[in-house]
PDB file of C-alpha atoms in Angstrom:
ATOM      1  CA  GLN A   1      17.528  -0.630   5.273  1.00 90.00           C
ATOM      2  CA  VAL A   2      16.083   1.532   2.024  1.00 94.00           C
ATOM      3  CA  GLN A   3      14.542   4.703   3.206  1.00 97.00           C
ATOM      4  CA  LEU A   4      12.192   6.735   0.795  1.00 97.00           C
ATOM      5  CA  GLN A   5      10.572  10.056   1.322  1.00 98.00           C
ATOM      6  CA  GLU A   6       8.497  11.991  -0.680  1.00 98.00           C
ATOM      7  CA  SER A   7       8.327  15.893  -1.309  1.00 98.00           C
ATOM      8  CA  GLY A   8       6.524  18.470  -3.948  1.00 97.00           C
ATOM      9  CA  PRO A   9       3.539  20.906  -3.150  1.00 97.00           C
ATOM     10  CA  GLY A  10       0.671  21.463   0.314  1.00 96.00           C
ATOM     11  CA  LEU A  11      -1.458  23.047  -2.167  1.00 98.00           C
ATOM     12  CA  VAL A  12      -2.735  21.598  -5.476  1.00 98.00           C
ATOM     13  CA  LYS A  13      -5.615  24.241  -7.545  1.00 98.00           C
ATOM     14  CA  PRO A  14      -8.076  22.796  -8.938  1.00 98.00           C
ATOM     15  CA  SER A  15      -7.461  21.570 -12.664  1.00 97.00           C
ATOM     16  CA  GLU A  16      -3.637  22.258 -12.079  1.00 98.00           C
ATOM     17  CA  THR A  17      -0.910  19.092 -11.927  1.00 98.00           C
ATOM     18  CA  LEU A  18       0.290  17.513  -8.867  1.00 98.00           C
ATOM     19  CA  SER A  19       3.659  16.679  -8.880  1.00 98.00           C
ATOM     20  CA  LEU A  20       5.399  14.908  -6.032  1.00 98.00           C
ATOM     21  CA  THR A  21       9.060  13.382  -5.859  1.00 98.00           C
ATOM     22  CA  CYS A  22       9.830   9.870  -3.672  1.00 98.00           C
ATOM     23  CA  SER A  23      13.683  10.225  -2.836  1.00 98.00           C
ATOM     24  CA  VAL A  24      15.350   7.036  -2.195  1.00 97.00           C
ATOM     25  CA  SER A  25      18.498   6.908  -0.132  1.00 96.00           C
ATOM     26  CA  ARG A  26      20.552   3.903  -0.055  1.00 94.00           C
ATOM     27  CA  TYR A  27      19.530   1.843  -2.747  1.00 92.00           C
ATOM     28  CA  ALA A  28      20.053   2.067  -5.818  1.00 90.00           C
ATOM     29  CA  LEU A  29      16.438   2.186  -8.503  1.00 89.00           C
ATOM     30  CA  SER A  30      18.324   1.236 -11.514  1.00 84.00           C
ATOM     31  CA  SER A  31      19.421  -2.061  -9.551  1.00 85.00           C
ATOM     32  CA  GLY A  32      15.909  -3.974  -9.768  1.00 82.00           C
ATOM     33  CA  TYR A  33      12.343  -3.887  -7.548  1.00 88.00           C
ATOM     34  CA  TYR A  34       9.558  -2.022  -8.900  1.00 94.00           C
ATOM     35  CA  TRP A  35       7.843   1.230  -7.403  1.00 96.00           C
ATOM     36  CA  GLY A  36       5.279   2.326  -6.932  1.00 97.00           C
ATOM     37  CA  TRP A  37       2.553   5.712  -5.710  1.00 98.00           C
ATOM     38  CA  ILE A  38      -0.580   4.908  -2.992  1.00 98.00           C
ATOM     39  CA  ARG A  39      -2.905   7.726  -1.642  1.00 98.00           C
ATOM     40  CA  GLN A  40      -5.504   8.093   1.050  1.00 98.00           C
ATOM     41  CA  ALA A  41      -8.142  10.734   1.353  1.00 98.00           C
ATOM     42  CA  PRO A  42      -8.647  12.212   4.681  1.00 97.00           C
ATOM     43  CA  GLY A  43     -10.464   9.375   7.397  1.00 96.00           C
ATOM     44  CA  LYS A  44     -10.346   6.880   3.227  1.00 97.00           C
ATOM     45  CA  GLY A  45      -8.766   3.901   2.452  1.00 98.00           C
ATOM     46  CA  LEU A  46      -5.605   2.934   0.712  1.00 98.00           C
ATOM     47  CA  ASP A  47      -5.624   3.566  -2.827  1.00 98.00           C
ATOM     48  CA  TRP A  48      -3.217   2.304  -5.177  1.00 97.00           C
ATOM     49  CA  ILE A  49      -2.176   4.900  -7.906  1.00 98.00           C
ATOM     50  CA  GLY A  50       0.816   3.174  -9.694  1.00 97.00           C
ATOM     51  CA  THR A  51       3.910   0.798  -9.925  1.00 96.00           C
ATOM     52  CA  ILE A  52       6.613   1.604 -12.262  1.00 95.00           C
ATOM     53  CA  PHE A  53       9.552  -0.878 -12.705  1.00 93.00           C
ATOM     54  CA  TYR A  54      13.117  -0.338 -13.010  1.00 91.00           C
ATOM     55  CA  ASP A  55      13.589  -0.774 -16.093  1.00 90.00           C
ATOM     56  CA  GLY A  56      10.965   2.338 -17.185  1.00 92.00           C
ATOM     57  CA  SER A  57       7.635   0.115 -17.496  1.00 93.00           C
ATOM     58  CA  THR A  58       4.511   1.349 -15.430  1.00 96.00           C
ATOM     59  CA  TYR A  59       0.883   0.012 -14.267  1.00 95.00           C
ATOM     60  CA  TYR A  60      -1.691   2.538 -13.596  1.00 96.00           C
ATOM     61  CA  SER A  61      -5.516   2.294 -11.575  1.00 95.00           C
ATOM     62  CA  PRO A  62      -7.696   2.016 -14.508  1.00 94.00           C
ATOM     63  CA  ALA A  63     -10.116   4.722 -12.599  1.00 95.00           C
ATOM     64  CA  LEU A  64      -6.410   7.354 -13.112  1.00 97.00           C
ATOM     65  CA  LYS A  65      -4.883   6.231 -15.788  1.00 96.00           C
ATOM     66  CA  SER A  66      -6.126   8.789 -18.208  1.00 97.00           C
ATOM     67  CA  ARG A  67      -4.435  11.197 -15.666  1.00 98.00           C
ATOM     68  CA  VAL A  68      -1.736   9.960 -14.092  1.00 98.00           C
ATOM     69  CA  ALA A  69       2.087   9.632 -14.635  1.00 98.00           C
ATOM     70  CA  ILE A  70       5.179   7.688 -13.105  1.00 98.00           C
ATOM     71  CA  SER A  71       8.892   8.675 -13.829  1.00 97.00           C
ATOM     72  CA  LEU A  72      12.224   7.471 -12.895  1.00 96.00           C
ATOM     73  CA  ASP A  73      15.228  10.039 -12.543  1.00 95.00           C
ATOM     74  CA  THR A  74      18.007   7.415 -12.161  1.00 93.00           C
ATOM     75  CA  PRO A  75      20.852   9.803 -11.879  1.00 93.00           C
ATOM     76  CA  LYS A  76      19.031  11.281  -9.115  1.00 96.00           C
ATOM     77  CA  ASN A  77      17.622   8.422  -7.574  1.00 96.00           C
ATOM     78  CA  GLN A  78      14.031   8.922  -7.188  1.00 97.00           C
ATOM     79  CA  PHE A  79      10.993   8.654  -8.854  1.00 97.00           C
ATOM     80  CA  SER A  80       8.055  10.850  -9.579  1.00 98.00           C
ATOM     81  CA  LEU A  81       4.375  11.193  -9.874  1.00 98.00           C
ATOM     82  CA  ASN A  82       2.040  13.435 -11.544  1.00 98.00           C
ATOM     83  CA  LEU A  83      -0.752  13.129 -11.787  1.00 98.00           C
ATOM     84  CA  GLY A  84      -3.200  16.280 -14.111  1.00 97.00           C
ATOM     85  CA  SER A  85      -6.672  17.782 -14.053  1.00 97.00           C
ATOM     86  CA  VAL A  86      -7.051  17.176 -10.105  1.00 98.00           C
ATOM     87  CA  THR A  87     -10.032  18.105  -8.204  1.00 98.00           C
ATOM     88  CA  ALA A  88     -11.206  18.324  -4.715  1.00 98.00           C
ATOM     89  CA  ALA A  89     -11.076  14.451  -4.628  1.00 98.00           C
ATOM     90  CA  ASP A  90      -7.332  14.605  -5.392  1.00 98.00           C
ATOM     91  CA  THR A  91      -6.717  15.518  -1.868  1.00 98.00           C
ATOM     92  CA  ALA A  92      -4.947  13.066   0.128  1.00 98.00           C
ATOM     93  CA  VAL A  93      -1.954  11.452   1.940  1.00 98.00           C
ATOM     94  CA  TYR A  94       0.230  10.849  -1.056  1.00 98.00           C
ATOM     95  CA  TYR A  95       3.045   7.513   0.010  1.00 98.00           C
ATOM     96  CA  CYS A  96       5.417   5.877  -2.485  1.00 98.00           C
ATOM     97  CA  ALA A  97       6.662   3.115  -1.555  1.00 97.00           C
ATOM     98  CA  LYS A  98       9.440   0.238  -3.015  1.00 96.00           C
ATOM     99  CA  GLY A  99       8.022  -3.280  -4.532  1.00 93.00           C
ATOM    100  CA  LEU A 100       8.876  -6.892  -2.316  1.00 90.00           C
ATOM    101  CA  LYS A 101      10.646  -9.280  -4.125  1.00 84.00           C
ATOM    102  CA  ALA A 102       9.128 -11.761  -6.138  1.00 80.00           C
ATOM    103  CA  ALA A 103       5.552  -9.896  -5.463  1.00 83.00           C
ATOM    104  CA  ASP A 104       3.329  -7.878  -6.101  1.00 86.00           C
ATOM    105  CA  ALA A 105       3.367  -5.898  -2.737  1.00 93.00           C
ATOM    106  CA  PHE A 106       4.767  -3.074  -0.582  1.00 96.00           C
ATOM    107  CA  ASP A 107       7.354  -3.634   2.023  1.00 95.00           C
ATOM    108  CA  VAL A 108       9.244  -0.184   2.387  1.00 96.00           C
ATOM    109  CA  TRP A 109       6.546   2.788   2.422  1.00 98.00           C
ATOM    110  CA  GLY A 110       7.999   6.484   2.949  1.00 98.00           C
ATOM    111  CA  GLN A 111       6.064   9.095   5.292  1.00 98.00           C
ATOM    112  CA  GLY A 112       3.150  10.081   3.683  1.00 98.00           C
ATOM    113  CA  THR A 113       3.122  13.995   3.053  1.00 98.00           C
ATOM    114  CA  MET A 114      -0.538  15.582   2.596  1.00 98.00           C
ATOM    115  CA  VAL A 115      -1.562  17.982  -0.638  1.00 98.00           C
ATOM    116  CA  THR A 116      -4.605  19.614  -0.761  1.00 98.00           C
ATOM    117  CA  VAL A 117      -6.516  20.267  -3.774  1.00 98.00           C
ATOM    118  CA  SER A 118      -8.688  23.610  -3.134  1.00 97.00           C
ATOM    119  CA  SER A 119      -8.053  27.420  -4.923  1.00 96.00           C
TER     120      SER A 119
ATOM    121  CA  SER B   1      -9.962  -4.776 -12.210  1.00 59.00           C
ATOM    122  CA  TYR B   2     -11.775  -6.179  -9.334  1.00 79.00           C
ATOM    123  CA  ASP B   3     -12.501  -5.574  -5.617  1.00 91.00           C
ATOM    124  CA  LEU B   4     -11.271  -6.606  -2.000  1.00 95.00           C
ATOM    125  CA  THR B   5     -13.915  -6.812   0.360  1.00 97.00           C
ATOM    126  CA  GLN B   6     -13.176  -6.517   4.267  1.00 98.00           C
ATOM    127  CA  PRO B   7     -15.763  -6.228   7.333  1.00 98.00           C
ATOM    128  CA  PRO B   8     -15.430  -2.656   8.395  1.00 98.00           C
ATOM    129  CA  SER B   9     -15.019  -4.090  12.228  1.00 98.00           C
ATOM    130  CA  VAL B  10     -13.863  -6.298  14.298  1.00 98.00           C
ATOM    131  CA  SER B  11     -13.813  -6.118  18.159  1.00 98.00           C
ATOM    132  CA  VAL B  12     -11.919  -8.603  20.359  1.00 97.00           C
ATOM    133  CA  SER B  13     -10.563  -8.688  23.759  1.00 97.00           C
ATOM    134  CA  PRO B  14      -7.666  -8.607  24.995  1.00 97.00           C
ATOM    135  CA  GLY B  15      -5.554 -11.606  24.331  1.00 97.00           C
ATOM    136  CA  GLN B  16      -8.116 -13.589  22.242  1.00 97.00           C
ATOM    137  CA  THR B  17      -8.047 -13.860  18.565  1.00 98.00           C
ATOM    138  CA  ALA B  18      -8.772 -11.847  15.717  1.00 98.00           C
ATOM    139  CA  LYS B  19      -9.827 -12.730  12.655  1.00 98.00           C
ATOM    140  CA  ILE B  20     -10.302 -10.633   9.742  1.00 98.00           C
ATOM    141  CA  THR B  21     -11.235 -11.537   6.305  1.00 98.00           C
ATOM    142  CA  CYS B  22     -10.760 -10.430   2.469  1.00 97.00           C
ATOM    143  CA  SER B  23     -12.716 -11.929   0.096  1.00 96.00           C
ATOM    144  CA  GLY B  24     -12.466 -11.257  -3.958  1.00 93.00           C
ATOM    145  CA  ASP B  25     -13.376 -13.587  -7.322  1.00 89.00           C
ATOM    146  CA  ALA B  26      -9.445 -13.210  -8.199  1.00 86.00           C
ATOM    147  CA  LEU B  27      -8.258 -14.193  -4.607  1.00 87.00           C
ATOM    148  CA  SER B  28      -8.399 -18.043  -5.347  1.00 84.00           C
ATOM    149  CA  LYS B  29      -5.378 -17.551  -8.268  1.00 86.00           C
ATOM    150  CA  GLN B  30      -3.917 -13.944  -6.546  1.00 90.00           C
ATOM    151  CA  PHE B  31      -1.669 -13.816  -3.516  1.00 92.00           C
ATOM    152  CA  VAL B  32      -2.906 -11.434  -0.710  1.00 95.00           C
ATOM    153  CA  TYR B  33      -0.322  -8.949   1.091  1.00 97.00           C
ATOM    154  CA  TRP B  34      -1.804  -7.853   4.597  1.00 98.00           C
ATOM    155  CA  TYR B  35      -1.056  -3.902   5.603  1.00 98.00           C
ATOM    156  CA  ARG B  36      -1.413  -2.627   9.049  1.00 98.00           C
ATOM    157  CA  GLN B  37      -1.398   0.846   9.714  1.00 98.00           C
ATOM    158  CA  LYS B  38      -1.667   3.298  13.154  1.00 97.00           C
ATOM    159  CA  PRO B  39      -3.153   6.476  13.190  1.00 96.00           C
ATOM    160  CA  GLY B  40      -0.942   8.944  11.418  1.00 96.00           C
ATOM    161  CA  GLN B  41       1.817   6.521  10.455  1.00 98.00           C
ATOM    162  CA  ALA B  42       2.494   4.556   6.900  1.00 98.00           C
ATOM    163  CA  PRO B  43       1.128   1.213   6.606  1.00 98.00           C
ATOM    164  CA  VAL B  44       3.229  -1.511   7.002  1.00 98.00           C
ATOM    165  CA  LEU B  45       3.599  -4.682   6.024  1.00 97.00           C
ATOM    166  CA  ILE B  46       2.476  -7.524   8.096  1.00 98.00           C
ATOM    167  CA  LEU B  47       2.327 -10.852   6.111  1.00 97.00           C
ATOM    168  CA  TYR B  48       3.160 -11.636   2.178  1.00 96.00           C
ATOM    169  CA  LYS B  49       1.495 -13.869  -0.493  1.00 94.00           C
ATOM    170  CA  ASP B  50      -1.207 -14.724   1.813  1.00 94.00           C
ATOM    171  CA  LYS B  51       0.990 -16.361   4.860  1.00 95.00           C
ATOM    172  CA  GLU B  52       4.290 -15.404   4.748  1.00 95.00           C
ATOM    173  CA  ARG B  53       6.108 -13.122   7.726  1.00 96.00           C
ATOM    174  CA  PRO B  54       8.324 -10.447   6.772  1.00 94.00           C
ATOM    175  CA  SER B  55      10.964  -9.964   9.366  1.00 94.00           C
ATOM    176  CA  GLY B  56      10.395  -9.031  12.602  1.00 95.00           C
ATOM    177  CA  ILE B  57       6.386  -9.707  12.542  1.00 97.00           C
ATOM    178  CA  PRO B  58       5.540 -12.041  15.793  1.00 96.00           C
ATOM    179  CA  GLU B  59       4.249 -15.548  14.899  1.00 96.00           C
ATOM    180  CA  ARG B  60       0.672 -14.759  16.114  1.00 96.00           C
ATOM    181  CA  PHE B  61       0.352 -12.692  12.597  1.00 98.00           C
ATOM    182  CA  SER B  62      -0.547 -15.998  10.835  1.00 97.00           C
ATOM    183  CA  GLY B  63      -2.408 -15.810   7.300  1.00 97.00           C
ATOM    184  CA  SER B  64      -4.839 -18.513   5.683  1.00 95.00           C
ATOM    185  CA  SER B  65      -7.047 -18.595   2.608  1.00 94.00           C
ATOM    186  CA  SER B  66      -9.180 -20.819   1.489  1.00 93.00           C
ATOM    187  CA  GLY B  67     -11.273 -20.176  -1.754  1.00 91.00           C
ATOM    188  CA  THR B  68     -12.026 -16.648  -2.331  1.00 93.00           C
ATOM    189  CA  THR B  69     -11.542 -15.513   0.378  1.00 95.00           C
ATOM    190  CA  VAL B  70      -8.253 -14.943   2.886  1.00 96.00           C
ATOM    191  CA  THR B  71      -8.162 -14.836   6.330  1.00 97.00           C
ATOM    192  CA  LEU B  72      -5.602 -12.565   8.196  1.00 98.00           C
ATOM    193  CA  THR B  73      -5.845 -14.642  12.260  1.00 98.00           C
ATOM    194  CA  ILE B  74      -3.983 -12.014  14.964  1.00 98.00           C
ATOM    195  CA  SER B  75      -3.363 -15.085  18.386  1.00 98.00           C
ATOM    196  CA  GLY B  76      -3.317 -13.918  21.690  1.00 97.00           C
ATOM    197  CA  VAL B  77      -4.377  -9.816  20.357  1.00 97.00           C
ATOM    198  CA  GLN B  78      -2.819  -7.050  22.458  1.00 96.00           C
ATOM    199  CA  ALA B  79      -3.830  -3.444  22.737  1.00 96.00           C
ATOM    200  CA  GLU B  80      -0.944  -2.171  20.270  1.00 96.00           C
ATOM    201  CA  ASP B  81      -2.615  -4.446  17.423  1.00 97.00           C
ATOM    202  CA  GLU B  82      -5.910  -1.872  17.697  1.00 98.00           C
ATOM    203  CA  ALA B  83      -5.250  -0.883  13.775  1.00 98.00           C
ATOM    204  CA  ASP B  84      -6.518  -0.230  10.111  1.00 98.00           C
ATOM    205  CA  TYR B  85      -5.166  -3.628   8.331  1.00 98.00           C
ATOM    206  CA  TYR B  86      -5.712  -3.323   4.728  1.00 98.00           C
ATOM    207  CA  CYS B  87      -5.431  -6.302   2.080  1.00 98.00           C
ATOM    208  CA  GLN B  88      -4.185  -5.654  -1.608  1.00 97.00           C
ATOM    209  CA  SER B  89      -3.852  -8.308  -4.137  1.00 95.00           C
ATOM    210  CA  ALA B  90      -2.601  -7.550  -7.602  1.00 92.00           C
ATOM    211  CA  ASP B  91      -3.931  -9.339 -10.759  1.00 84.00           C
ATOM    212  CA  SER B  92      -1.365 -10.864 -13.448  1.00 75.00           C
ATOM    213  CA  GLY B  93      -0.879  -7.479 -14.711  1.00 74.00           C
ATOM    214  CA  ALA B  94       0.657  -5.985 -11.552  1.00 85.00           C
ATOM    215  CA  ILE B  95      -2.580  -4.200 -11.314  1.00 91.00           C
ATOM    216  CA  CYS B  96      -3.131  -3.742  -7.128  1.00 94.00           C
ATOM    217  CA  VAL B  97      -5.969  -3.268  -5.727  1.00 95.00           C
ATOM    218  CA  PHE B  98      -7.043  -2.626  -1.656  1.00 97.00           C
ATOM    219  CA  GLY B  99      -9.329  -3.458  -0.043  1.00 97.00           C
ATOM    220  CA  GLY B 100     -11.593  -0.973   2.076  1.00 97.00           C
ATOM    221  CA  GLY B 101     -10.197  -1.890   5.077  1.00 98.00           C
ATOM    222  CA  THR B 102     -10.770  -2.950   8.971  1.00 98.00           C
ATOM    223  CA  LYS B 103     -10.230  -0.909  12.607  1.00 98.00           C
ATOM    224  CA  LEU B 104      -9.558  -3.743  14.866  1.00 98.00           C
ATOM    225  CA  THR B 105     -10.977  -2.406  18.129  1.00 98.00           C
ATOM    226  CA  VAL B 106      -9.593  -4.066  21.018  1.00 97.00           C
ATOM    227  CA  LEU B 107     -11.973  -3.597  23.903  1.00 95.00           C
TER     228      LEU B 107
END
């Protein structure tokens, strides 16, 4: 069973860049599938951030597109999220997830990591 | 981009049937996926492509589709089913969107 684990700073200052990494085990990123980032503000619903395919192609939420970048690091079997110019509204639990084959959904999720934007 | 609309809350007694709807203009053309999320936990995929169950998901979880509305049905609701449920879809360009979520309360 594929496993995912998010890591990164739990506190980011306003206007700075939020950077998170998702480490994938028991599956090689370069072998296929797609991978995503989803977030959830405290007490709110799920918010899709973006998706990266095994070939490096990316798709981003229209609301975040100007500030977000997702990349693959296949030698380390990791993928990363960078979200720039953060504000308090970006405070959330950030999840990484694995895409379901031949579908547009996520069937394996990391446990999530809380990121707070505050000075 | 487009919106998916879910009722904020649904309440049902144990053993009864719960129905949670997800509506959106694009749903007549795109599949819907359903997730269950319990407090403090990551979401879990419980239905994909409107009505297919991943392995390990009980048969009492089912899905149906009619026009622009997709319905998650939970038969014989149990106390452990109390959770938030989210629908999700994607447009033809792999742009995903989640519904606002429905809190299922088991009375």
